[in-house]
mmCIF file of C-alpha atoms in Angstrom:
data_model
loop_
_atom_site.group_PDB
_atom_site.id
_atom_site.type_symbol
_atom_site.label_atom_id
_atom_site.label_comp_id
_atom_site.label_asym_id
_atom_site.label_seq_id
_atom_site.Cartn_x
_atom_site.Cartn_y
_atom_site.Cartn_z
ATOM 1 C CA UNK J 6 19.086 -88.759 55.744
ATOM 2 C CA UNK J 7 15.470 -89.087 56.813
ATOM 3 C CA UNK J 8 13.668 -92.185 57.938
ATOM 4 C CA UNK J 9 10.933 -93.543 55.685
ATOM 5 C CA UNK J 10 8.012 -91.946 57.525
ATOM 6 C CA UNK J 11 9.497 -88.924 59.321
ATOM 7 C CA UNK J 12 8.725 -86.329 56.688
ATOM 8 C CA UNK J 13 5.257 -87.740 55.985
ATOM 9 C CA UNK J 14 4.393 -87.496 59.674
ATOM 10 C CA UNK J 15 5.386 -83.829 59.837
ATOM 11 C CA UNK J 16 3.776 -82.342 56.744
ATOM 12 C CA UNK J 17 0.803 -80.684 58.423
ATOM 13 C CA UNK J 18 -0.655 -78.250 55.871
ATOM 14 C CA UNK J 19 2.618 -77.342 54.203
ATOM 15 C CA UNK J 20 3.277 -77.478 50.495
ATOM 16 C CA UNK J 21 5.139 -80.728 49.916
ATOM 17 C CA UNK J 22 7.591 -80.834 47.012
ATOM 18 C CA UNK J 23 8.839 -84.295 46.081
ATOM 19 C CA UNK J 24 12.000 -84.415 43.991
ATOM 20 C CA UNK J 25 12.976 -87.734 42.394
ATOM 21 C CA UNK J 26 16.494 -88.256 40.993
ATOM 22 C CA UNK J 27 18.788 -91.194 40.304
ATOM 23 C CA UNK J 28 21.668 -90.291 42.657
ATOM 24 C CA UNK J 29 23.071 -87.346 44.633
ATOM 25 C CA UNK J 30 25.306 -84.818 42.927
ATOM 26 C CA UNK J 31 27.609 -82.201 44.416
ATOM 27 C CA UNK J 32 25.352 -79.256 43.564
ATOM 28 C CA UNK J 33 22.693 -79.349 46.264
ATOM 29 C CA UNK J 34 22.689 -75.765 47.556
ATOM 30 C CA UNK J 35 19.207 -75.003 46.093
ATOM 31 C CA UNK J 36 17.764 -77.749 48.284
ATOM 32 C CA UNK J 37 19.477 -76.321 51.360
ATOM 33 C CA UNK J 38 17.991 -72.913 50.602
ATOM 34 C CA UNK J 39 14.510 -74.430 50.791
ATOM 35 C CA UNK J 40 15.110 -75.058 54.504
ATOM 36 C CA UNK J 41 14.541 -71.348 55.185
ATOM 37 C CA UNK J 42 11.030 -71.366 53.689
ATOM 38 C CA UNK J 43 8.593 -72.106 56.496
ATOM 39 C CA UNK J 44 5.673 -72.690 54.127
ATOM 40 C CA UNK J 45 7.347 -75.569 52.328
ATOM 41 C CA UNK J 46 8.208 -79.136 53.121
ATOM 42 C CA UNK J 47 10.297 -81.032 50.622
ATOM 43 C CA UNK J 48 12.044 -84.338 50.092
ATOM 44 C CA UNK J 49 14.814 -85.126 47.647
ATOM 45 C CA UNK J 50 14.522 -88.840 46.927
ATOM 46 C CA UNK J 51 17.190 -90.962 45.251
ATOM 47 C CA UNK J 52 17.416 -94.404 43.676
ATOM 48 C CA UNK J 53 21.178 -95.035 44.014
ATOM 49 C CA UNK J 54 23.249 -94.483 47.145
ATOM 50 C CA UNK J 55 26.504 -92.475 46.877
ATOM 51 C CA UNK J 56 28.646 -95.541 47.598
ATOM 52 C CA UNK J 57 27.301 -97.176 44.459
ATOM 53 C CA UNK J 58 27.791 -94.279 42.058
ATOM 54 C CA UNK J 59 31.067 -95.702 40.694
ATOM 55 C CA UNK J 60 29.467 -97.367 37.684
ATOM 56 C CA UNK J 61 31.679 -98.974 35.029
ATOM 57 C CA UNK J 62 30.854 -96.331 32.433
ATOM 58 C CA UNK J 63 33.261 -93.948 30.741
ATOM 59 C CA UNK J 64 30.705 -91.137 31.051
ATOM 60 C CA UNK J 65 30.405 -91.490 34.823
ATOM 61 C CA UNK J 66 32.507 -89.203 36.981
ATOM 62 C CA UNK J 67 34.454 -91.268 39.493
ATOM 63 C CA UNK J 68 32.820 -90.781 42.879
ATOM 64 C CA UNK J 69 36.250 -90.570 44.526
ATOM 65 C CA UNK J 70 36.592 -87.105 43.020
ATOM 66 C CA UNK J 71 33.768 -85.768 45.179
ATOM 67 C CA UNK J 72 35.300 -85.558 48.627
ATOM 68 C CA UNK J 73 32.346 -83.587 49.960
ATOM 69 C CA UNK J 74 29.186 -84.769 51.691
ATOM 70 C CA UNK J 75 26.575 -84.841 48.942
ATOM 71 C CA UNK J 76 23.634 -85.549 51.277
ATOM 72 C CA UNK J 77 24.319 -83.096 54.085
ATOM 73 C CA UNK J 78 22.101 -80.169 55.010
ATOM 74 C CA UNK J 79 18.869 -81.006 53.196
ATOM 75 C CA UNK J 80 16.005 -83.498 53.436
ATOM 76 C CA UNK J 81 16.760 -86.649 51.472
ATOM 77 C CA UNK J 82 15.824 -90.300 51.323
ATOM 78 C CA UNK J 83 16.972 -93.355 49.372
ATOM 79 C CA UNK J 84 14.423 -95.781 47.971
ATOM 80 C CA UNK J 85 15.121 -99.506 47.904
ATOM 81 C CA UNK J 86 15.465 -101.189 44.538
ATOM 82 C CA UNK J 87 12.641 -103.725 44.218
ATOM 83 C CA UNK J 88 13.453 -105.289 40.841
ATOM 84 C CA UNK J 89 13.545 -108.999 41.762
ATOM 85 C CA UNK J 90 15.730 -110.278 38.918
ATOM 86 C CA UNK J 91 19.423 -110.042 38.135
ATOM 87 C CA UNK J 92 18.591 -109.786 34.450
ATOM 88 C CA UNK J 93 16.381 -107.608 32.308
ATOM 89 C CA UNK J 94 16.572 -104.265 30.463
ATOM 90 C CA UNK J 95 18.557 -101.495 32.132
ATOM 91 C CA UNK J 96 15.304 -99.494 32.249
ATOM 92 C CA UNK J 97 14.130 -101.755 35.101
ATOM 93 C CA UNK J 98 17.354 -101.724 37.103
ATOM 94 C CA UNK J 99 16.007 -98.754 39.103
ATOM 95 C CA UNK J 100 12.589 -100.003 40.106
ATOM 96 C CA UNK J 101 10.767 -99.038 43.296
ATOM 97 C CA UNK J 102 7.123 -98.877 44.285
ATOM 98 C CA UNK J 103 8.055 -97.031 47.508
ATOM 99 C CA UNK J 104 7.866 -93.768 45.619
ATOM 100 C CA UNK J 105 4.076 -94.073 45.323
ATOM 101 C CA UNK J 106 3.242 -93.276 48.963
ATOM 102 C CA UNK J 107 5.327 -90.092 48.734
ATOM 103 C CA UNK J 108 3.705 -89.060 45.474
ATOM 104 C CA UNK J 109 0.329 -89.542 47.150
ATOM 105 C CA UNK J 110 1.258 -86.950 49.820
ATOM 106 C CA UNK J 111 2.962 -84.507 47.453
ATOM 107 C CA UNK J 112 1.674 -81.172 46.197
ATOM 108 C CA UNK J 113 3.978 -81.334 43.205
ATOM 109 C CA UNK J 114 6.388 -84.016 41.921
ATOM 110 C CA UNK J 115 9.610 -82.955 40.185
ATOM 111 C CA UNK J 116 11.099 -85.837 38.194
ATOM 112 C CA UNK J 117 14.660 -85.585 36.876
ATOM 113 C CA UNK J 118 14.206 -87.473 33.629
ATOM 114 C CA UNK J 119 12.256 -90.393 32.206
ATOM 115 C CA UNK J 120 14.878 -93.069 31.580
ATOM 116 C CA UNK J 121 14.042 -95.633 34.272
ATOM 117 C CA UNK J 122 11.059 -97.497 35.665
ATOM 118 C CA UNK J 123 10.867 -95.615 38.971
ATOM 119 C CA UNK J 124 10.494 -92.299 37.181
ATOM 120 C CA UNK J 125 7.548 -93.673 35.234
ATOM 121 C CA UNK J 126 6.021 -95.217 38.344
ATOM 122 C CA UNK J 127 6.173 -91.745 39.916
ATOM 123 C CA UNK J 128 4.610 -90.126 36.851
ATOM 124 C CA UNK J 129 1.765 -92.661 36.623
ATOM 125 C CA UNK J 130 1.129 -92.317 40.365
ATOM 126 C CA UNK J 131 1.057 -88.526 40.064
ATOM 127 C CA UNK J 132 -1.490 -88.805 37.267
ATOM 128 C CA UNK J 133 -3.584 -91.265 39.256
ATOM 129 C CA UNK J 134 -3.620 -89.086 42.392
ATOM 130 C CA UNK J 135 -4.085 -85.901 40.359
ATOM 131 C CA UNK J 136 -0.754 -84.355 41.420
ATOM 132 C CA UNK J 137 1.142 -81.705 39.516
ATOM 133 C CA UNK J 138 4.111 -83.054 37.540
ATOM 134 C CA UNK J 139 7.239 -81.109 36.643
ATOM 135 C CA UNK J 140 9.705 -82.845 34.339
ATOM 136 C CA UNK J 141 13.283 -81.728 33.820
ATOM 137 C CA UNK J 142 15.620 -82.006 30.853
ATOM 138 C CA UNK J 143 18.927 -80.541 29.735
ATOM 139 C CA UNK J 144 18.529 -81.521 26.076
ATOM 140 C CA UNK J 145 19.973 -79.058 23.550
ATOM 141 C CA UNK J 146 19.782 -81.102 20.346
ATOM 142 C CA UNK J 147 19.097 -84.582 19.020
ATOM 143 C CA UNK J 148 21.387 -86.283 16.569
ATOM 144 C CA UNK J 149 22.362 -89.831 15.723
ATOM 145 C CA UNK J 150 25.631 -91.303 16.959
ATOM 146 C CA UNK J 151 27.334 -94.677 17.035
ATOM 147 C CA UNK J 152 25.324 -95.737 20.101
ATOM 148 C CA UNK J 153 21.906 -94.469 18.993
ATOM 149 C CA UNK J 154 19.327 -96.095 16.796
ATOM 150 C CA UNK J 155 18.097 -94.158 13.788
ATOM 151 C CA UNK J 156 14.430 -94.891 14.357
ATOM 152 C CA UNK J 157 14.693 -93.653 17.959
ATOM 153 C CA UNK J 158 16.084 -90.345 16.697
ATOM 154 C CA UNK J 159 12.914 -89.981 14.623
ATOM 155 C CA UNK J 160 10.572 -91.063 17.404
ATOM 156 C CA UNK J 161 12.150 -89.113 20.261
ATOM 157 C CA UNK J 162 10.873 -85.627 19.311
ATOM 158 C CA UNK J 163 7.294 -86.945 19.077
ATOM 159 C CA UNK J 164 7.614 -88.778 22.405
ATOM 160 C CA UNK J 165 9.019 -85.698 24.143
ATOM 161 C CA UNK J 166 6.359 -83.480 22.580
ATOM 162 C CA UNK J 167 3.599 -85.681 23.935
ATOM 163 C CA UNK J 168 5.214 -86.156 27.333
ATOM 164 C CA UNK J 169 5.999 -82.490 27.984
ATOM 165 C CA UNK J 170 2.918 -80.924 26.396
ATOM 166 C CA UNK J 171 0.305 -83.450 27.549
ATOM 167 C CA UNK J 172 1.543 -85.151 30.716
ATOM 168 C CA UNK J 173 3.647 -82.497 32.398
ATOM 169 C CA UNK J 174 2.388 -79.348 34.092
ATOM 170 C CA UNK J 175 5.767 -77.786 33.427
ATOM 171 C CA UNK J 176 9.319 -78.408 32.283
ATOM 172 C CA UNK J 177 12.396 -77.154 34.137
ATOM 173 C CA UNK J 178 15.480 -76.658 31.975
ATOM 174 C CA UNK J 179 18.958 -75.538 33.076
ATOM 175 C CA UNK J 180 19.772 -73.147 30.249
ATOM 176 C CA UNK J 181 18.559 -70.897 27.461
ATOM 177 C CA UNK J 182 19.949 -73.409 24.962
ATOM 178 C CA UNK J 183 17.592 -76.088 26.304
ATOM 179 C CA UNK J 184 14.665 -73.666 26.388
ATOM 180 C CA UNK J 185 15.142 -72.663 22.748
ATOM 181 C CA UNK J 186 15.527 -76.258 21.614
ATOM 182 C CA UNK J 187 12.333 -77.399 23.327
ATOM 183 C CA UNK J 188 10.388 -74.397 22.064
ATOM 184 C CA UNK J 189 11.638 -74.217 18.469
ATOM 185 C CA UNK J 190 12.519 -77.826 17.592
ATOM 186 C CA UNK J 191 10.416 -80.094 19.814
ATOM 187 C CA UNK J 192 7.548 -77.557 19.756
ATOM 188 C CA UNK J 193 6.849 -77.503 23.485
ATOM 189 C CA UNK J 194 4.433 -74.859 24.741
ATOM 190 C CA UNK J 195 6.705 -71.942 25.706
ATOM 191 C CA UNK J 196 4.549 -71.124 28.736
ATOM 192 C CA UNK J 197 5.379 -74.525 30.215
ATOM 193 C CA UNK J 198 9.161 -74.034 30.076
ATOM 194 C CA UNK J 199 11.092 -72.403 32.920
ATOM 195 C CA UNK J 200 14.839 -71.909 33.139
ATOM 196 C CA UNK J 201 16.047 -72.990 36.561
ATOM 197 C CA UNK J 202 19.771 -72.178 36.347
ATOM 198 C CA UNK J 203 22.143 -75.126 36.574
ATOM 199 C CA UNK J 204 24.361 -74.123 39.444
ATOM 200 C CA UNK J 205 27.183 -75.174 41.711
ATOM 201 C CA UNK J 206 27.699 -74.359 45.385
ATOM 202 C CA UNK J 207 28.722 -70.748 44.909
ATOM 203 C CA UNK J 208 29.580 -70.101 48.550
ATOM 204 C CA UNK J 209 31.792 -73.177 48.793
ATOM 205 C CA UNK J 210 33.751 -72.540 45.613
ATOM 206 C CA UNK J 211 34.125 -68.798 46.184
ATOM 207 C CA UNK J 212 35.444 -69.316 49.719
ATOM 208 C CA UNK J 213 38.064 -71.806 48.518
ATOM 209 C CA UNK J 214 39.031 -69.542 45.637
ATOM 210 C CA UNK J 215 39.435 -66.512 47.891
ATOM 211 C CA UNK J 216 41.690 -68.466 50.222
ATOM 212 C CA UNK J 217 44.028 -69.628 47.425
ATOM 213 C CA UNK J 218 47.610 -68.357 47.512
ATOM 214 C CA UNK J 219 48.236 -68.325 43.756
ATOM 215 C CA UNK J 220 51.995 -67.826 43.856
ATOM 216 C CA UNK J 221 52.473 -70.611 46.410
ATOM 217 C CA UNK J 222 50.122 -73.001 44.625
ATOM 218 C CA UNK J 223 51.867 -72.442 41.304
ATOM 219 C CA UNK J 224 55.243 -73.064 42.885
ATOM 220 C CA UNK J 225 53.944 -76.402 44.180
ATOM 221 C CA UNK J 226 53.105 -77.582 40.646
ATOM 222 C CA UNK J 227 56.135 -76.046 38.941
ATOM 223 C CA UNK J 228 54.609 -72.992 37.256
ATOM 224 C CA UNK J 229 56.171 -69.533 37.425
ATOM 225 C CA UNK J 230 53.983 -66.662 38.563
ATOM 226 C CA UNK J 231 54.478 -64.859 35.230
ATOM 227 C CA UNK J 232 53.382 -67.810 33.055
ATOM 228 C CA UNK J 233 49.990 -67.718 31.342
ATOM 229 C CA UNK J 234 48.061 -70.875 32.236
ATOM 230 C CA UNK J 235 45.234 -72.559 30.346
ATOM 231 C CA UNK J 236 43.210 -75.224 32.118
ATOM 232 C CA UNK J 237 41.100 -78.101 30.778
ATOM 233 C CA UNK J 238 38.856 -79.997 33.214
ATOM 234 C CA UNK J 239 36.790 -82.949 31.990
ATOM 235 C CA UNK J 240 36.767 -86.700 31.498
ATOM 236 C CA UNK J 241 39.255 -87.851 28.881
ATOM 237 C CA UNK J 242 36.670 -89.308 26.496
ATOM 238 C CA UNK J 243 35.899 -88.655 22.833
ATOM 239 C CA UNK J 244 32.855 -86.472 23.502
ATOM 240 C CA UNK J 245 34.923 -84.004 25.531
ATOM 241 C CA UNK J 246 37.513 -83.700 22.708
ATOM 242 C CA UNK J 247 40.528 -83.234 25.016
ATOM 243 C CA UNK J 248 42.940 -83.716 22.107
ATOM 244 C CA UNK J 249 41.588 -80.538 20.496
ATOM 245 C CA UNK J 250 42.963 -78.309 23.233
ATOM 246 C CA UNK J 251 46.399 -79.959 22.998
ATOM 247 C CA UNK J 252 46.459 -79.622 19.211
ATOM 248 C CA UNK J 253 45.385 -75.968 19.388
ATOM 249 C CA UNK J 254 47.904 -75.282 22.151
ATOM 250 C CA UNK J 255 50.699 -76.873 20.112
ATOM 251 C CA UNK J 256 50.297 -74.306 17.306
ATOM 252 C CA UNK J 257 51.723 -71.477 19.414
ATOM 253 C CA UNK J 258 52.930 -72.776 22.786
ATOM 254 C CA UNK J 259 56.584 -73.360 21.917
ATOM 255 C CA UNK J 260 57.196 -69.663 21.307
ATOM 256 C CA UNK J 261 55.339 -68.345 24.366
ATOM 257 C CA UNK J 262 55.551 -68.492 28.145
ATOM 258 C CA UNK J 263 52.401 -70.584 28.502
ATOM 259 C CA UNK J 264 51.356 -73.849 30.097
ATOM 260 C CA UNK J 265 48.334 -76.117 29.912
ATOM 261 C CA UNK J 266 46.900 -77.999 32.883
ATOM 262 C CA UNK J 267 44.914 -81.101 31.920
ATOM 263 C CA UNK J 268 42.668 -82.152 34.813
ATOM 264 C CA UNK J 269 40.942 -85.479 34.356
ATOM 265 C CA UNK J 270 41.283 -89.154 33.653
ATOM 266 C CA UNK J 271 39.762 -91.641 31.279
ATOM 267 C CA UNK J 272 40.390 -93.993 28.368
ATOM 268 C CA UNK J 273 42.194 -91.342 26.284
ATOM 269 C CA UNK J 274 44.849 -90.520 28.906
ATOM 270 C CA UNK J 275 47.636 -92.563 27.313
ATOM 271 C CA UNK J 276 46.835 -91.197 23.866
ATOM 272 C CA UNK J 277 46.850 -87.609 25.136
ATOM 273 C CA UNK J 278 50.210 -88.025 26.852
ATOM 274 C CA UNK J 279 51.658 -89.515 23.679
ATOM 275 C CA UNK J 280 50.256 -86.571 21.699
ATOM 276 C CA UNK J 281 51.869 -84.049 24.038
ATOM 277 C CA UNK J 282 55.232 -85.807 23.640
ATOM 278 C CA UNK J 283 54.960 -86.042 19.851
ATOM 279 C CA UNK J 284 54.180 -82.321 19.692
ATOM 280 C CA UNK J 285 57.221 -81.539 21.829
ATOM 281 C CA UNK J 286 55.102 -80.162 24.662
ATOM 282 C CA UNK J 287 56.088 -82.480 27.484
ATOM 283 C CA UNK J 288 57.403 -79.536 29.541
ATOM 284 C CA UNK J 289 54.404 -77.350 28.696
ATOM 285 C CA UNK J 290 51.522 -79.643 29.681
ATOM 286 C CA UNK J 291 50.729 -80.873 33.183
ATOM 287 C CA UNK J 292 48.530 -83.963 33.559
ATOM 288 C CA UNK J 293 47.138 -83.965 37.096
ATOM 289 C CA UNK J 294 44.982 -87.088 37.013
ATOM 290 C CA UNK J 295 41.632 -86.751 38.739
ATOM 291 C CA UNK J 296 41.480 -83.949 41.295
ATOM 292 C CA UNK J 297 39.239 -83.934 44.354
ATOM 293 C CA UNK J 298 36.373 -81.464 44.109
ATOM 294 C CA UNK J 299 37.653 -79.529 47.135
ATOM 295 C CA UNK J 300 40.942 -78.884 45.300
ATOM 296 C CA UNK J 301 39.515 -77.711 41.973
ATOM 297 C CA UNK J 302 39.080 -74.041 42.997
ATOM 298 C CA UNK J 303 42.824 -73.802 43.670
ATOM 299 C CA UNK J 304 43.586 -74.987 40.140
ATOM 300 C CA UNK J 305 41.019 -72.664 38.557
ATOM 301 C CA UNK J 306 42.084 -69.641 40.587
ATOM 302 C CA UNK J 307 45.746 -70.238 39.799
ATOM 303 C CA UNK J 308 45.032 -70.415 36.059
ATOM 304 C CA UNK J 309 44.148 -67.688 33.571
ATOM 305 C CA UNK J 310 41.616 -69.257 31.187
ATOM 306 C CA UNK J 311 39.464 -72.388 30.954
ATOM 307 C CA UNK J 312 39.251 -74.203 27.609
ATOM 308 C CA UNK J 313 36.216 -76.468 27.181
ATOM 309 C CA UNK J 314 36.028 -78.355 23.875
ATOM 310 C CA UNK J 315 33.112 -80.807 24.057
ATOM 311 C CA UNK J 316 31.206 -81.720 20.911
ATOM 312 C CA UNK J 317 28.170 -82.434 23.092
ATOM 313 C CA UNK J 318 27.704 -80.829 26.512
ATOM 314 C CA UNK J 319 24.134 -80.158 27.705
ATOM 315 C CA UNK J 320 25.416 -77.518 30.135
ATOM 316 C CA UNK J 321 29.024 -77.643 31.362
ATOM 317 C CA UNK J 322 29.535 -76.907 35.067
ATOM 318 C CA UNK J 323 33.300 -76.242 34.721
ATOM 319 C CA UNK J 324 32.199 -72.929 33.174
ATOM 320 C CA UNK J 325 30.374 -72.003 36.391
ATOM 321 C CA UNK J 326 33.252 -73.168 38.551
ATOM 322 C CA UNK J 327 35.968 -71.325 36.650
ATOM 323 C CA UNK J 328 34.014 -68.065 36.348
ATOM 324 C CA UNK J 329 33.293 -68.098 40.083
ATOM 325 C CA UNK J 330 37.068 -68.301 40.496
ATOM 326 C CA UNK J 331 37.496 -65.274 38.239
ATOM 327 C CA UNK J 332 38.881 -66.809 35.075
ATOM 328 C CA UNK J 333 37.323 -66.325 31.606
ATOM 329 C CA UNK J 334 36.463 -69.238 29.329
ATOM 330 C CA UNK J 335 36.895 -70.399 25.753
ATOM 331 C CA UNK J 336 34.117 -72.849 24.904
ATOM 332 C CA UNK J 337 32.891 -74.705 21.851
ATOM 333 C CA UNK J 338 29.543 -73.831 20.301
ATOM 334 C CA UNK J 339 28.151 -77.111 21.666
ATOM 335 C CA UNK J 340 28.470 -76.091 25.328
ATOM 336 C CA UNK J 341 24.950 -75.549 26.672
ATOM 337 C CA UNK J 342 25.913 -72.800 29.124
ATOM 338 C CA UNK J 343 27.360 -70.547 26.418
ATOM 339 C CA UNK J 344 24.154 -68.515 25.867
ATOM 340 C CA UNK J 345 23.746 -67.736 29.556
ATOM 341 C CA UNK J 346 27.290 -67.327 30.845
ATOM 342 C CA UNK J 347 29.675 -66.661 27.947
ATOM 343 C CA UNK J 348 29.453 -63.082 26.684
ATOM 344 C CA UNK J 349 31.853 -62.639 23.792
ATOM 345 C CA UNK J 350 34.955 -60.689 24.778
ATOM 346 C CA UNK J 351 33.414 -59.950 28.189
ATOM 347 C CA UNK J 352 33.396 -63.248 30.097
ATOM 348 C CA UNK J 353 34.828 -65.425 27.348
ATOM 349 C CA UNK J 354 34.824 -66.580 23.745
ATOM 350 C CA UNK J 355 33.012 -69.179 21.647
ATOM 351 C CA UNK J 356 34.563 -71.123 18.772
ATOM 352 C CA UNK J 357 33.232 -73.658 16.266
ATOM 353 C CA UNK J 358 33.510 -77.216 17.594
ATOM 354 C CA UNK J 359 36.381 -79.125 16.056
ATOM 355 C CA UNK J 360 37.994 -76.112 14.359
ATOM 356 C CA UNK J 361 41.499 -76.320 15.792
ATOM 357 C CA UNK J 362 42.855 -73.210 14.052
ATOM 358 C CA UNK J 363 39.974 -71.089 15.346
ATOM 359 C CA UNK J 364 40.456 -72.392 18.880
ATOM 360 C CA UNK J 365 44.198 -71.804 18.692
ATOM 361 C CA UNK J 366 43.718 -68.225 17.493
ATOM 362 C CA UNK J 367 41.461 -67.456 20.451
ATOM 363 C CA UNK J 368 43.916 -69.067 22.863
ATOM 364 C CA UNK J 369 46.770 -66.999 21.407
ATOM 365 C CA UNK J 370 44.696 -63.827 21.684
ATOM 366 C CA UNK J 371 43.815 -64.419 25.336
ATOM 367 C CA UNK J 372 47.375 -65.337 26.296
ATOM 368 C CA UNK J 373 48.594 -62.036 24.787
ATOM 369 C CA UNK J 374 46.249 -59.794 26.775
ATOM 370 C CA UNK J 375 47.861 -57.328 29.185
ATOM 371 C CA UNK J 376 47.336 -57.870 32.912
ATOM 372 C CA UNK J 377 44.884 -55.008 33.317
ATOM 373 C CA UNK J 378 42.574 -56.482 30.664
ATOM 374 C CA UNK J 379 42.794 -59.939 32.217
ATOM 375 C CA UNK J 380 41.831 -58.383 35.536
ATOM 376 C CA UNK J 381 38.765 -56.838 33.910
ATOM 377 C CA UNK J 382 37.759 -60.213 32.477
ATOM 378 C CA UNK J 383 38.125 -61.696 35.945
ATOM 379 C CA UNK J 384 35.841 -59.029 37.415
ATOM 380 C CA UNK J 385 33.339 -59.549 34.587
ATOM 381 C CA UNK J 386 33.156 -63.278 35.299
ATOM 382 C CA UNK J 387 32.580 -62.829 39.007
ATOM 383 C CA UNK J 388 29.926 -60.198 38.341
ATOM 384 C CA UNK J 389 28.143 -62.461 35.868
ATOM 385 C CA UNK J 390 27.947 -65.269 38.394
ATOM 386 C CA UNK J 391 26.153 -63.015 40.879
ATOM 387 C CA UNK J 392 23.111 -63.283 38.619
ATOM 388 C CA UNK J 393 23.301 -67.006 37.870
ATOM 389 C CA UNK J 394 23.063 -68.678 41.230
ATOM 390 C CA UNK J 395 21.199 -71.002 43.574
ATOM 391 C CA UNK J 396 18.936 -68.241 44.852
ATOM 392 C CA UNK J 397 17.653 -67.642 41.325
ATOM 393 C CA UNK J 398 17.207 -71.372 40.820
ATOM 394 C CA UNK J 399 14.951 -71.612 43.875
ATOM 395 C CA UNK J 400 13.058 -68.420 43.028
ATOM 396 C CA UNK J 401 12.271 -69.653 39.522
ATOM 397 C CA UNK J 402 10.991 -72.966 40.911
ATOM 398 C CA UNK J 403 8.762 -71.363 43.541
ATOM 399 C CA UNK J 404 7.431 -68.781 41.077
ATOM 400 C CA UNK J 405 6.425 -71.537 38.693
ATOM 401 C CA UNK J 406 4.766 -73.557 41.448
ATOM 402 C CA UNK J 407 2.634 -70.498 42.234
ATOM 403 C CA UNK J 408 1.850 -70.115 38.525
ATOM 404 C CA UNK J 409 0.336 -73.614 38.438
ATOM 405 C CA UNK J 410 -1.517 -72.981 41.698
ATOM 406 C CA UNK J 411 0.832 -74.713 44.120
ATOM 407 C CA UNK J 412 0.968 -72.583 47.248
#
């Protein structure tokens, strides 16, 4: 982690990219790749320190799961929260004027959202100092839910249209699904939208996968080497629809040599365990609880197919992770990564969200494939991931910066 003034004192005439995000995530390889570019200086700035990521929110991934250093190997800095009150709207809970002096020095400011005060401070400062602004979003659709307000659903497209078309010099999106939604629904200028692939640390995951002894690992968790294994990896919350995979699995599992690994935790855990018992699948389903990030590749590599059921998933990094480990995927049609990573009957299959019979049929089909075809799917997945990686993410960013006359 850098001191407050170190990077500002060493900019010289370099291009200075300022990234502003809420908190560190595990996928920081693109930032590390920027270290090799001698013409660029960059800073990834955060508003919440890793030790405070464990927020009481069912959507938040428990920070204990990430047993890797999320701030190692790249330039980063944490801003102090300057909101003076213990009360007030959540919008102001992340509030810092410190960002302004970094915006003032920046060539371009990349802001990961617009849902807190510090992000808007950065955007206003960038406008004031005539800096280029890149906004990011992973949005793939807008619809009302129990937590949303109807009038906001009507206003949001207009707000986004103004923000992205008028304020921003560009919009980075993680997937084709987001690109199409912004272009066709929100009516954002297509020339402003760039897909910067949402990625994981490919080198890290691939190395762990390659070192996995599948037969030994399976023996440790009580699975025979000949058994076909499905894997589900997500928070046990309604949006992820974990019960769908159990219900679909129950329609054929009793008659086949198959098992289902359920990786995750959350408010639905008790309900899911009760469902597995009521369906007579107690010996067919393994609930692991949360699994450290460094252990996930072993689970993926030792399985045969990922099932991902979410009714709303802007991207879905388990797809990246599992395909890097050489296993195909069955995903719902609400998974954002499906258009970029899931080629039907090549790297995986897509089913209609909530349609249990359709999901079950695809699971039965995959579990009946001969070994040579499964091997081909594995090779297809690994090949696909060679073209959706951190290098492409960085290249797309730098190409767009040049397009708007940065560098």
